Amino acid sequence: MLGADLPTVGEGVTGFSPEGARILVVDDEPLLRDSLCAILRRSGYDVFPCASGQEALASLMAGGIDLILLDLHLGDLDGLDLLGMIRSASVDTAVIVISGDTMVESAIGALRLGASDYLRKPYEVEVLLHTVRRVVQRRYLERTNREIARQLEYSENLHRFLVEASPDLIFTLDDQFRFSFVNDRAVDLVGFAPQELQGRTLLSVVAPQDVDKLRYVLARVDSGQRQVEFRIFRGDHQSDERHFDAVLVPARFTAATNGANRGYTSCIYGLARDVSDRKSAEERLAHLAYHDALTGLPNRALFCDRLGLAMVQARRSGTKVAVMFVDLDRFKLANDTFGHQQGDQLLRQVAQRLQGGLRETDTLARLGGDEFIVLLTGLNQPEDAGIVAHKLVTDMAVPFMIEGSDVFLTASIGVAIFPRDGDDIETLVRHADIAMYHVKSQGKNGFGYFLPDMGEISSRRFALENEIRRAIEHNQFDLFYQPQVDSESRRVIGCEALIRWHHPEKGTVPAGAFLPVVEEIGLMSSLTDWVIERACRDLNAWRDAGMELPRMAVNISPAVLEDADFGDRLITLLNRYDIDPDAFEIELTENVFIADQETISSRLESLARSGIRIAIDDFGTQYSSLSYLRNLPVNTIKIDQCFVREIEQGREDSTIIRAIVAIAAGLGLHVVAEGVETSLQASFLKAVGAREMQGFLFGRPMVREEFTRLLGQNLVFAH
């Protein structure tokens, strides 16, 4: 039966029984659904009724369904759409369509979407049961055949392993060191068939540089066992050489001569183990000691060795040496967007492009992260380094390609010249680093030379940290609020709190321009607490004034969520301002689930038990997985604005948005569509069931006073 273990090889299907086959009956007509369930149960099937497409989706996601009996006309979801979702998601189940639709196109459409059969209502019970039994039995046969094929493959692999020759090269040599026997492993190990080696000397196939060493050892085998390493170039025209660790043993065999007379044949018995992988590993370890594992470039240690040698040579020749510190702008954004694996791929592309802009005599090294360093030798004047730096900046402006998308990066480069800017390795590297940070402070995407008055990089970091601390103390940060609107009532049902910095010199600074720095210097937790407290204070004030706002959403950094005390601090602030936890929602991007999932799960479960709502921001753009939606206490998913933008004239039907809405409905989750800017987008989203929206169509992020007026007017947004 389908629900039990698969049979062993040789066990047929003559004993097939439908008992245990799990069948999902999807029909919104109660009488027809109950009648069909009763018929199937009497035939021994395990039957589960569903009254709607959404209920069917939820059951399918739970797994274990062998067959679906599906009516095409459901109240909430077209049956053909449901078939399409099943096919797109590769759900392992068979489908029989039972419908009163007499249109041939419906039957053809269902079969094209993967239905096993199509029955029209009213149906004959015998025909129904025969069709169900045939489909279930065919599914059983397919699973049985797959298991038989798997076991046959296992048996074949086991047989191949048992009959394989020894993993080592085994041979005997005569008194002239010629091969008298070689096992079949020779083909794989050295590229020679055994018959090709017969009569040839071992010395003739060994790498020339190892011949004298091996001849010396062979000449002394008679006195006892010897061990020797040698290399053999493969005989099948491959360029690689194989390293062998061989044991040579003197041997004597009795042999018949002249019929009855017996004599002895002396030879050398050899067993050679291929140690090429070990040798490669040793060489790789030696390489890794001085090279970056990701890009293959020299690391800091090798760079400093080459820089020291270049400085000695420059003193003798009277030339100059340049050290260029290269830091990528916007790499963290790309890394967070595409994930760490694609981020590594991007770094390799960057390394190749930088290397392409240098001479063979120059050195490009990777220091770690998105930081590179360049050594230019033999310069006649400092301006020569500027020419190279300008070329590298220009080259970096050309977009990179990751997963079919253009990724735009820029580079900030600091240049220090020997001996003008320092006469030792540490000073030159530090001054190039300082010059690079000066370029970043001036707007990035450029290069600059070190100047003595640039100051130390540490003082700049401290100054920036103090500036942010002063901004908190002097209330330079503020919250802007963007409304979230219900598409049915067209009223504000929530808002998202967005932090801005009212810089005394630069004006209003968006979050993306300073939050990465805040997180880098370790102030994200304290700033997040400030945001939450300000949001709670404003929400409490609005409610005291009689203005209803069901939900307040705040973005939370993954690093803050990993803080063990974050949940307690959040609950304390909610209690202080008498905010119901159910009215407070934290928004997390999907890349939070790439981190320590055990810790993240524990934190979210604790917050959910306290009643706090959890939303997944930018859903579908990063680490989309149904597993965390099912296993973690998520309440809301936010459709990223990149999908909403696809809803344009002539492209209104977004399959991805439909799928996200269907998944959310099946899991009982709220959906909020971000970036809604046009009435066309709003109409489509409403039609597919995405009731809650956020975007410029309903309002840009606004200061507290403006949002207060919006709530006070109890504004209804026009359709």
XYZ file of C-alpha atoms in Angstrom:
719
model
C 0.000 0.000 0.000
C 1.131 3.531 -0.683
C 1.422 4.580 2.922
C 3.689 1.667 3.876
C 7.322 0.846 3.161
C 8.167 0.029 -0.443
C 8.566 -3.671 -1.358
C 11.918 -5.320 -1.756
C 13.340 -6.183 -5.134
C 11.447 -9.089 -6.715
C 8.204 -8.382 -4.881
C 5.441 -7.800 -7.453
C 2.201 -5.843 -7.318
C -0.170 -8.812 -7.440
C -0.978 -8.187 -3.794
C -1.875 -4.545 -4.419
C -4.461 -3.120 -2.018
C -5.816 0.444 -1.939
C -5.864 0.416 1.849
C -3.772 3.255 3.152
C -3.826 5.320 -0.060
C -4.477 8.928 1.047
C -6.987 10.724 -1.169
C -7.931 14.395 -0.987
C -11.485 15.168 -2.237
C -11.781 18.853 -3.214
C -15.364 19.985 -3.987
C -17.352 22.938 -2.690
C -20.697 21.046 -3.042
C -21.237 19.354 0.356
C -23.564 16.595 -0.867
C -21.357 15.618 -3.789
C -18.235 15.808 -1.619
C -19.704 13.668 1.165
C -21.102 11.121 -1.313
C -17.747 10.779 -3.053
C -15.929 10.409 0.275
C -18.332 7.668 1.375
C -17.845 5.721 -1.862
C -14.070 5.872 -1.565
C -14.024 4.931 2.123
C -16.118 1.840 1.406
C -13.433 0.839 -1.073
C -10.750 1.013 1.595
C -9.198 4.423 0.884
C -8.102 6.961 3.503
C -10.141 10.011 2.458
C -9.841 13.686 3.440
C -12.537 16.164 2.314
C -11.756 19.782 1.374
C -14.357 22.457 0.670
C -12.050 25.048 -0.954
C -8.856 25.507 -2.914
C -7.132 27.257 -0.034
C -7.943 24.375 2.305
C -6.561 21.986 -0.316
C -3.334 23.993 -0.552
C -2.862 23.763 3.209
C -3.406 19.999 3.153
C -0.948 19.560 0.270
C 1.727 21.526 2.116
C 1.335 19.125 5.052
C 2.378 16.341 2.635
C 1.455 12.667 2.332
C -1.385 12.987 -0.210
C -1.306 10.287 -2.923
C -4.271 11.397 -5.055
C -6.515 14.450 -5.416
C -10.065 14.290 -6.782
C -10.533 17.878 -7.897
C -13.579 19.868 -8.981
C -12.617 22.662 -11.395
C -15.204 25.150 -10.163
C -14.392 26.083 -6.581
C -15.681 29.075 -4.746
C -12.354 30.666 -3.909
C -9.878 29.352 -6.477
C -10.121 28.102 -10.054
C -9.289 24.410 -10.257
C -6.952 24.915 -13.212
C -5.040 27.547 -11.212
C -4.727 25.071 -8.356
C -3.423 22.464 -10.823
C -0.864 24.977 -12.043
C 0.306 25.664 -8.491
C 0.656 21.930 -7.828
C 2.700 21.513 -10.989
C 4.891 24.573 -10.347
C 5.615 23.434 -6.794
C 6.397 19.854 -7.997
C 4.048 18.404 -5.385
C 4.304 14.601 -5.424
C 0.670 13.658 -5.938
C -1.645 12.416 -8.702
C -4.769 14.362 -9.761
C -8.097 13.195 -11.210
C -10.391 16.036 -12.279
C -14.108 15.433 -11.632
C -16.143 18.270 -13.059
C -19.491 19.108 -14.529
C -17.773 21.295 -17.127
C -18.554 19.871 -20.581
C -16.046 22.076 -22.420
C -13.370 20.050 -24.188
C -10.926 22.881 -23.524
C -11.280 22.331 -19.766
C -10.385 18.670 -20.082
C -7.441 19.452 -22.360
C -6.238 22.202 -20.039
C -6.435 19.909 -17.009
C -4.520 17.110 -18.720
C -1.864 19.542 -19.959
C -1.380 20.744 -16.393
C -0.620 17.200 -15.243
C -4.005 15.666 -14.376
C -3.960 11.866 -14.642
C -7.566 11.638 -15.855
C -10.742 13.673 -16.362
C -14.239 12.491 -15.364
C -17.441 14.412 -16.026
C -20.299 14.710 -13.579
C -22.502 12.795 -13.193
C -20.167 9.828 -13.080
C -20.786 6.114 -12.798
C -19.516 4.694 -9.538
C -17.888 1.725 -11.241
C -16.063 3.974 -13.701
C -14.952 6.253 -10.861
C -13.622 3.407 -8.723
C -11.920 1.811 -11.723
C -10.224 5.123 -12.608
C -9.139 5.769 -9.025
C -7.811 2.251 -8.644
C -5.935 2.485 -11.955
C -4.299 5.812 -11.042
C -3.405 4.699 -7.511
C -2.037 1.389 -8.803
C -0.008 3.176 -11.478
C 1.413 5.480 -8.800
C 2.224 2.405 -6.708
C 3.928 0.771 -9.700
C 5.958 3.888 -10.434
C 7.196 4.107 -6.849
C 7.927 0.376 -6.822
C 9.855 0.637 -10.096
C 11.876 3.543 -8.739
C 12.807 1.504 -5.695
C 13.715 -1.504 -7.839
C 15.867 0.720 -10.053
C 17.550 2.165 -6.975
C 18.344 -1.274 -5.580
C 19.593 -2.480 -8.953
C 21.870 0.524 -9.159
C 23.153 -0.224 -5.671
C 23.805 -3.852 -6.602
C 25.630 -2.813 -9.746
C 27.817 -0.360 -7.841
C 28.580 -2.968 -5.193
C 29.526 -5.524 -7.841
C 31.757 -3.006 -9.604
C 33.469 -2.199 -6.319
C 34.037 -5.873 -5.458
C 35.553 -6.758 -8.836
C 37.728 -3.633 -9.066
C 41.453 -4.234 -8.870
C 43.461 -3.049 -5.917
C 43.455 0.733 -5.423
C 47.238 0.609 -5.566
C 49.613 -0.074 -8.438
C 50.969 -3.607 -7.989
C 53.819 -4.847 -10.156
C 56.854 -7.093 -10.383
C 60.194 -6.277 -12.016
C 62.771 -8.692 -13.434
C 66.499 -8.420 -12.854
C 66.697 -5.681 -15.519
C 63.982 -3.677 -13.716
C 61.508 -4.449 -16.524
C 57.824 -4.958 -15.774
C 56.888 -8.642 -15.704
C 53.435 -8.075 -14.201
C 51.226 -4.997 -13.720
C 47.653 -4.985 -12.390
C 44.763 -3.347 -14.216
C 44.895 -0.321 -11.934
C 47.755 0.929 -14.089
C 45.275 2.251 -16.623
C 43.671 4.597 -14.097
C 46.781 5.522 -12.190
C 49.398 6.059 -14.893
C 47.444 5.921 -18.155
C 49.156 2.731 -19.449
C 47.463 -0.591 -20.102
C 49.296 -3.534 -18.449
C 50.346 -4.952 -21.845
C 51.910 -1.593 -22.753
C 54.189 -1.760 -19.727
C 55.229 -5.370 -20.195
C 58.936 -5.464 -21.061
C 59.503 -1.757 -20.358
C 61.661 -0.667 -17.455
C 60.232 1.241 -14.533
C 62.927 3.849 -15.111
C 61.555 4.573 -18.580
C 58.201 5.835 -17.295
C 59.434 7.761 -14.254
C 59.860 11.555 -14.387
C 63.469 12.341 -15.505
C 64.292 14.214 -12.307
C 63.539 11.075 -10.256
C 65.449 8.515 -12.393
C 68.792 8.674 -10.569
C 67.161 8.440 -7.142
C 65.060 5.442 -8.186
C 68.008 3.662 -9.879
C 69.978 3.978 -6.665
C 67.157 2.410 -4.627
C 66.484 -0.401 -7.139
C 70.126 -1.434 -7.077
C 69.930 -1.998 -3.322
C 66.593 -3.821 -3.001
C 68.353 -7.195 -2.804
C 69.592 -6.275 0.644
C 66.093 -5.684 1.980
C 62.817 -3.779 1.623
C 63.092 -0.216 0.404
C 60.697 2.732 0.275
C 60.916 5.465 -2.328
C 58.813 8.276 -3.808
C 58.749 9.006 -7.531
C 56.605 10.665 -10.181
C 55.148 9.196 -13.351
C 53.776 11.290 -16.186
C 50.555 9.740 -17.421
C 50.907 7.799 -20.639
C 47.555 8.863 -22.145
C 48.846 12.295 -23.220
C 47.581 14.006 -20.079
C 49.786 16.772 -18.801
C 49.555 15.987 -15.089
C 52.020 13.889 -13.195
C 51.175 11.440 -10.450
C 53.131 11.069 -7.213
C 53.663 7.559 -5.854
C 54.936 6.281 -2.538
C 56.309 2.813 -3.330
C 57.495 -0.125 -1.270
C 59.957 -2.403 -3.094
C 60.532 -5.913 -1.745
C 62.985 -8.573 -3.005
C 61.197 -11.791 -3.999
C 62.124 -15.278 -5.230
C 59.697 -17.590 -7.024
C 60.171 -21.246 -7.852
C 59.898 -22.017 -11.544
C 60.050 -25.215 -13.601
C 62.887 -25.487 -16.132
C 63.552 -28.299 -18.647
C 60.470 -30.169 -17.573
C 61.397 -31.896 -14.295
C 64.171 -29.571 -13.168
C 63.186 -26.697 -10.905
C 64.889 -23.353 -10.440
C 64.346 -19.968 -8.864
C 63.424 -16.638 -10.426
C 64.398 -13.486 -8.590
C 62.386 -10.311 -8.989
C 61.287 -7.190 -7.230
C 57.744 -6.972 -5.910
C 56.408 -3.428 -5.804
C 53.330 -1.761 -4.356
C 52.964 1.895 -5.249
C 50.267 4.056 -3.663
C 49.083 7.179 -5.454
C 49.764 10.043 -3.030
C 49.099 12.825 -5.535
C 46.170 14.148 -3.523
C 48.286 14.254 -0.378
C 51.049 16.042 -2.220
C 48.550 18.491 -3.693
C 47.108 19.102 -0.232
C 50.577 19.772 1.159
C 51.302 22.158 -1.690
C 47.924 23.803 -1.199
C 48.576 24.277 2.513
C 51.883 25.884 1.642
C 50.052 28.038 -0.921
C 47.311 29.026 1.534
C 49.913 30.211 4.013
C 50.628 33.060 1.604
C 47.459 33.304 -0.511
C 43.797 34.166 -0.043
C 41.599 31.047 -0.154
C 38.689 32.744 -1.949
C 40.442 34.628 -4.761
C 43.831 32.926 -4.947
C 45.512 36.316 -4.593
C 48.494 36.906 -2.282
C 47.484 37.587 1.319
C 48.832 40.198 3.720
C 51.885 38.120 4.665
C 53.045 37.621 1.064
C 52.215 41.228 0.182
C 54.351 42.526 3.033
C 57.242 40.271 1.952
C 57.047 41.639 -1.580
C 56.683 45.196 -0.336
C 59.786 44.844 1.837
C 61.792 43.504 -1.116
C 60.453 46.272 -3.395
C 61.527 48.941 -0.890
C 65.077 47.534 -0.812
C 65.251 47.499 -4.616
C 63.773 51.037 -4.824
C 66.493 52.380 -2.504
C 69.169 50.887 -4.747
C 67.648 52.089 -8.016
C 66.355 55.451 -6.831
C 62.788 54.643 -7.992
C 59.529 54.904 -6.092
C 57.025 52.349 -4.806
C 53.276 52.900 -4.411
C 50.900 51.136 -2.051
C 47.217 51.455 -2.997
C 44.506 50.491 -0.513
C 41.307 49.494 -2.399
C 37.927 49.269 -0.661
C 34.680 48.423 -2.467
C 31.743 50.792 -2.094
C 28.244 49.284 -1.703
C 29.540 45.708 -1.482
C 27.658 45.026 1.759
C 24.389 45.921 0.044
C 25.106 43.500 -2.797
C 26.182 40.804 -0.345
C 23.011 41.188 1.739
C 20.855 41.235 -1.402
C 22.251 38.186 -3.173
C 23.629 36.188 -0.239
C 27.117 35.196 0.832
C 27.688 32.619 -1.904
C 27.002 35.124 -4.666
C 28.952 37.713 -2.670
C 32.002 35.446 -2.841
C 31.483 35.063 -6.576
C 31.351 38.850 -6.876
C 34.637 39.205 -4.964
C 36.306 36.769 -7.362
C 35.086 38.834 -10.311
C 36.410 41.995 -8.654
C 39.804 40.358 -8.124
C 39.991 39.341 -11.793
C 39.069 42.828 -12.966
C 41.578 44.543 -10.687
C 44.292 42.114 -11.762
C 43.509 42.873 -15.398
C 44.303 46.547 -14.834
C 47.809 45.903 -13.474
C 51.191 44.941 -14.897
C 52.646 41.469 -14.397
C 55.276 42.994 -12.126
C 52.644 44.540 -9.826
C 51.101 42.701 -6.876
C 47.399 42.578 -6.032
C 46.544 41.116 -2.631
C 43.330 40.635 -0.672
C 43.398 41.658 2.960
C 39.955 40.276 3.802
C 36.306 41.170 3.283
C 36.039 43.661 0.430
C 39.507 45.169 1.003
C 42.341 44.772 -1.514
C 45.825 46.234 -1.638
C 48.108 46.891 -4.613
C 51.896 47.172 -4.855
C 53.314 49.176 -7.776
C 57.084 49.017 -8.302
C 59.571 50.843 -10.493
C 57.726 54.187 -10.525
C 59.578 57.303 -11.673
C 57.142 59.791 -10.143
C 54.102 59.658 -7.812
C 51.749 60.660 -10.633
C 52.347 57.263 -12.271
C 50.389 55.660 -9.437
C 47.517 58.060 -10.062
C 47.227 56.842 -13.657
C 46.851 53.256 -12.469
C 44.418 54.218 -9.694
C 42.237 56.168 -12.137
C 42.135 53.152 -14.462
C 41.092 50.839 -11.642
C 38.305 53.215 -10.531
C 37.066 53.443 -14.142
C 37.193 49.664 -14.607
C 35.203 49.094 -11.418
C 32.374 51.324 -12.658
C 31.469 48.760 -15.341
C 28.607 46.617 -13.918
C 29.242 43.063 -12.770
C 26.864 40.197 -13.567
C 25.434 38.079 -10.736
C 22.544 35.649 -11.319
C 21.627 37.415 -14.536
C 21.452 40.836 -12.864
C 23.740 43.836 -13.203
C 25.509 44.726 -9.961
C 27.032 48.192 -9.737
C 30.056 48.645 -7.494
C 32.547 51.436 -7.152
C 35.947 51.599 -5.497
C 37.636 54.024 -3.133
C 41.433 53.940 -3.418
C 44.034 55.494 -1.142
C 47.633 55.878 -2.366
C 50.832 56.107 -0.310
C 54.261 56.614 -1.941
C 57.607 55.245 -0.725
C 59.730 56.898 0.542
C 57.721 60.142 0.718
C 54.849 58.817 2.868
C 56.746 56.291 4.952
C 59.899 54.231 4.985
C 58.586 51.036 6.564
C 55.888 48.507 5.658
C 53.447 49.227 8.477
C 53.516 52.997 7.948
C 52.951 52.780 4.188
C 49.977 50.415 4.519
C 48.431 52.511 7.310
C 48.803 55.755 5.360
C 47.254 54.198 2.237
C 44.333 53.041 4.427
C 43.887 56.554 5.830
C 43.930 58.041 2.326
C 41.250 55.538 1.268
C 38.948 56.534 4.139
C 39.430 60.162 3.202
C 38.191 59.322 -0.306
C 35.141 57.629 1.221
C 34.374 60.640 3.354
C 34.445 62.813 0.244
C 31.795 60.784 -1.560
C 33.570 57.523 -2.511
C 34.198 56.269 -6.073
C 37.621 57.834 -6.582
C 41.245 57.875 -5.457
C 43.459 60.162 -3.451
C 47.023 60.465 -2.173
C 47.939 60.405 1.484
C 48.488 63.824 3.040
C 49.993 64.335 6.503
C 47.005 66.369 7.745
C 44.487 63.600 7.085
C 44.928 62.328 10.630
C 44.734 58.818 11.972
C 41.937 56.497 10.886
C 41.171 55.607 14.494
C 40.404 59.237 15.360
C 38.019 59.404 12.403
C 36.178 56.326 13.634
C 35.933 57.744 17.137
C 34.735 61.068 15.767
C 32.007 59.358 13.750
C 30.897 57.339 16.761
C 30.762 60.455 18.908
C 28.806 62.268 16.218
C 26.159 59.553 16.200
C 26.027 59.496 19.996
C 25.574 63.256 20.026
C 22.830 62.905 17.432
C 20.926 60.631 19.835
C 21.572 62.924 22.820
C 20.575 66.068 20.906
C 17.503 64.467 19.373
C 18.803 64.758 15.800
C 17.130 61.495 14.844
C 13.449 61.416 14.043
C 10.839 58.905 12.918
C 8.868 59.180 9.709
C 5.692 57.151 9.282
C 4.360 55.601 6.076
C 0.693 54.538 6.147
C -0.517 51.011 5.448
C -4.022 50.945 3.945
C -6.764 48.314 3.761
C -7.890 47.936 0.131
C -11.504 47.194 1.103
C -12.192 50.076 3.491
C -9.391 52.268 2.033
C -8.553 53.361 5.585
C -5.251 53.438 7.418
C -4.844 50.196 9.381
C -1.170 50.551 10.289
C 2.112 52.254 9.555
C 5.808 51.538 9.268
C 8.208 53.613 11.366
C 11.297 54.753 9.412
C 14.265 56.490 11.030
C 15.849 59.643 9.559
C 18.805 61.752 10.718
C 18.383 65.537 10.748
C 22.072 66.253 10.319
C 22.963 69.853 11.216
C 25.045 70.203 8.019
C 23.799 67.569 5.575
C 20.064 67.945 6.195
C 17.763 64.895 6.275
C 19.827 61.726 5.886
C 18.023 58.450 4.968
C 18.575 55.330 7.051
C 20.635 53.518 4.427
C 23.301 56.230 4.559
C 24.153 55.797 8.250
C 22.716 52.555 9.657
C 25.553 50.386 8.233
C 28.032 52.604 10.067
C 25.903 52.485 13.223
C 25.961 48.682 13.101
C 29.702 48.617 12.368
C 30.580 50.661 15.462
C 28.221 48.689 17.719
C 25.455 51.242 18.329
C 22.621 49.447 16.529
C 21.062 48.042 19.712
C 20.859 51.400 21.473
C 19.520 53.151 18.362
C 16.927 50.402 17.872
C 15.764 50.880 21.461
C 15.395 54.604 20.738
C 13.315 53.881 17.610
C 11.025 51.484 19.482
C 10.540 53.890 22.386
C 9.742 56.814 20.060
C 7.294 54.660 18.058
C 5.569 53.474 21.257
C 5.378 57.036 22.589
C 3.742 58.333 19.406
C 1.339 55.378 19.202
C 0.298 55.948 22.808
C -0.250 59.673 22.149
C -2.434 58.981 19.094
C -4.602 56.560 21.022
C -4.951 58.964 23.957
C -6.211 61.520 21.424
C -8.819 59.044 20.183
C -7.042 58.196 16.937
C -7.158 54.476 16.214
C -4.077 52.813 14.681
C -4.248 49.004 14.845
C -0.614 48.289 14.048
C 2.857 49.829 14.319
C 5.719 48.151 12.365
C 9.433 48.654 13.071
C 12.410 47.173 11.183
C 14.810 45.142 13.312
C 18.409 44.260 12.372
C 19.397 40.553 12.596
C 22.273 41.545 14.870
C 19.827 43.136 17.332
C 17.563 40.087 17.247
C 20.493 37.878 18.259
C 20.895 39.981 21.432
C 19.597 37.839 24.291
C 18.156 40.886 26.120
C 16.302 42.373 23.160
C 12.975 40.679 23.906
C 12.957 41.826 27.526
C 13.800 45.400 26.535
C 11.023 45.421 23.945
C 8.394 44.132 26.383
C 9.510 46.710 28.962
C 8.983 49.550 26.488
C 5.574 48.241 25.420
C 4.461 48.010 29.050
C 5.800 51.485 29.808
C 3.569 53.027 27.133
C 0.654 50.635 27.677
C 0.924 49.205 24.163
C -0.781 45.892 23.435
C 1.937 43.550 22.052
C -0.495 42.456 19.325
C -0.410 46.034 17.977
C 3.366 45.987 17.585
C 5.033 44.244 14.626
C 8.749 43.727 14.035
C 9.908 43.443 10.415
C 12.812 41.182 9.506
C 14.448 40.633 6.135
C 14.733 37.037 4.923
C 18.498 36.960 5.289
C 17.979 36.792 9.065
C 17.309 33.078 8.537
C 20.755 32.535 7.023
C 22.275 33.222 10.428
C 22.174 30.888 13.467
C 18.690 29.452 12.924
C 18.525 27.856 16.362
C 19.133 31.205 18.053
C 16.785 33.079 15.700
C 14.011 30.499 16.205
C 14.362 30.736 19.971
C 14.190 34.550 19.913
C 11.145 34.622 17.625
C 9.280 31.982 19.614
C 9.834 34.011 22.771
C 8.561 37.205 21.123
C 5.535 35.398 19.695
C 4.617 33.995 23.110
C 4.577 37.582 24.338
C 2.045 38.432 21.636
C 4.334 40.473 19.379
C 3.679 40.157 15.658
C 6.446 39.141 13.241
C 6.640 40.177 9.590
C 9.001 39.087 6.809
C 10.065 42.115 4.771
C 11.017 41.959 1.059
C 9.583 38.428 0.806
C 10.790 36.435 -2.192
C 13.981 38.398 -2.896
C 16.501 36.545 -0.754
C 16.190 33.375 1.341
C 12.605 32.400 0.432
C 11.681 29.116 2.075
C 8.327 27.673 3.070
C 10.018 25.857 5.964
C 10.486 28.970 8.093
C 6.957 30.143 7.269
C 5.571 26.858 8.574
C 7.900 26.362 11.523
C 8.363 29.894 12.819
C 5.711 32.208 14.302
C 5.443 34.518 11.296
C 2.250 36.628 11.060
C 2.816 38.755 7.957
C 4.728 38.590 4.695
C 5.446 41.775 2.753
C 5.547 41.488 -1.025
C 8.653 43.310 -2.214
C 8.127 46.329 -4.439
C 10.186 44.719 -7.247
C 7.289 42.289 -7.813
C 4.699 45.055 -7.532
C 6.516 47.056 -10.219
C 5.938 44.163 -12.644
C 2.236 45.007 -12.617
C 2.285 47.312 -15.619
C 0.027 47.900 -18.591
C -0.024 44.650 -20.553
C 1.730 42.717 -17.746
C -0.897 42.909 -15.058
C -0.983 39.181 -14.285
C 1.902 38.520 -11.891
C 2.241 34.792 -11.234
C 4.687 35.401 -8.379
C 2.280 37.699 -6.548
C -0.567 35.226 -7.019
C 1.618 32.452 -5.628
C 2.710 34.527 -2.614
C -0.898 35.447 -1.838
C -1.969 31.804 -2.198
C 0.842 30.621 0.087
C -0.045 33.261 2.673
C -3.726 32.320 2.529
C -2.893 28.642 2.892
C -0.796 29.371 5.967
C -3.208 31.917 7.429
C -0.775 34.836 7.092
C -1.417 38.502 6.424
C -0.025 40.009 3.222
C 1.179 43.598 2.794
C 2.202 44.794 -0.674
C 5.026 47.361 -0.631
C 5.821 50.048 -3.182
C 2.266 50.508 -4.526
C 2.436 53.619 -6.676
C -0.410 53.351 -9.225
C -4.129 52.594 -9.218
C -3.507 49.759 -11.671
C -1.187 48.068 -9.174
C -3.674 48.588 -6.348
C -6.569 47.152 -8.385
C -4.637 44.034 -9.338
C -3.424 43.436 -5.780
C -6.935 43.810 -4.439
C -8.278 41.396 -7.064
C -5.823 38.638 -6.105
C -6.473 39.033 -2.376
C -3.642 41.307 -1.202
C -5.818 43.620 0.871
C -3.163 45.562 2.753
C -0.928 47.974 0.813
C 1.841 50.491 1.398
C 3.387 52.932 -1.057
C 3.479 56.401 -2.557
C -0.103 55.964 -3.876
C -1.272 56.299 -0.273
C 1.477 58.458 1.117
C 5.228 58.927 1.333
C 7.001 58.582 4.683
C 5.892 61.630 6.664
C 6.814 63.350 9.911
C 4.784 62.692 13.049
C 2.748 65.896 12.788
C 1.707 65.177 9.200
C 0.783 61.586 10.020
C -1.194 62.830 13.035
C -3.261 65.057 10.735
C -3.834 62.067 8.453
C -5.171 60.004 11.360
C -7.202 62.904 12.693
C -8.952 63.368 9.350
C -9.863 59.662 9.353
C -9.036 59.888 5.656
C -10.539 57.401 3.189
C -8.272 56.986 0.162
C -10.006 57.230 -3.192
C -10.296 54.184 -5.435
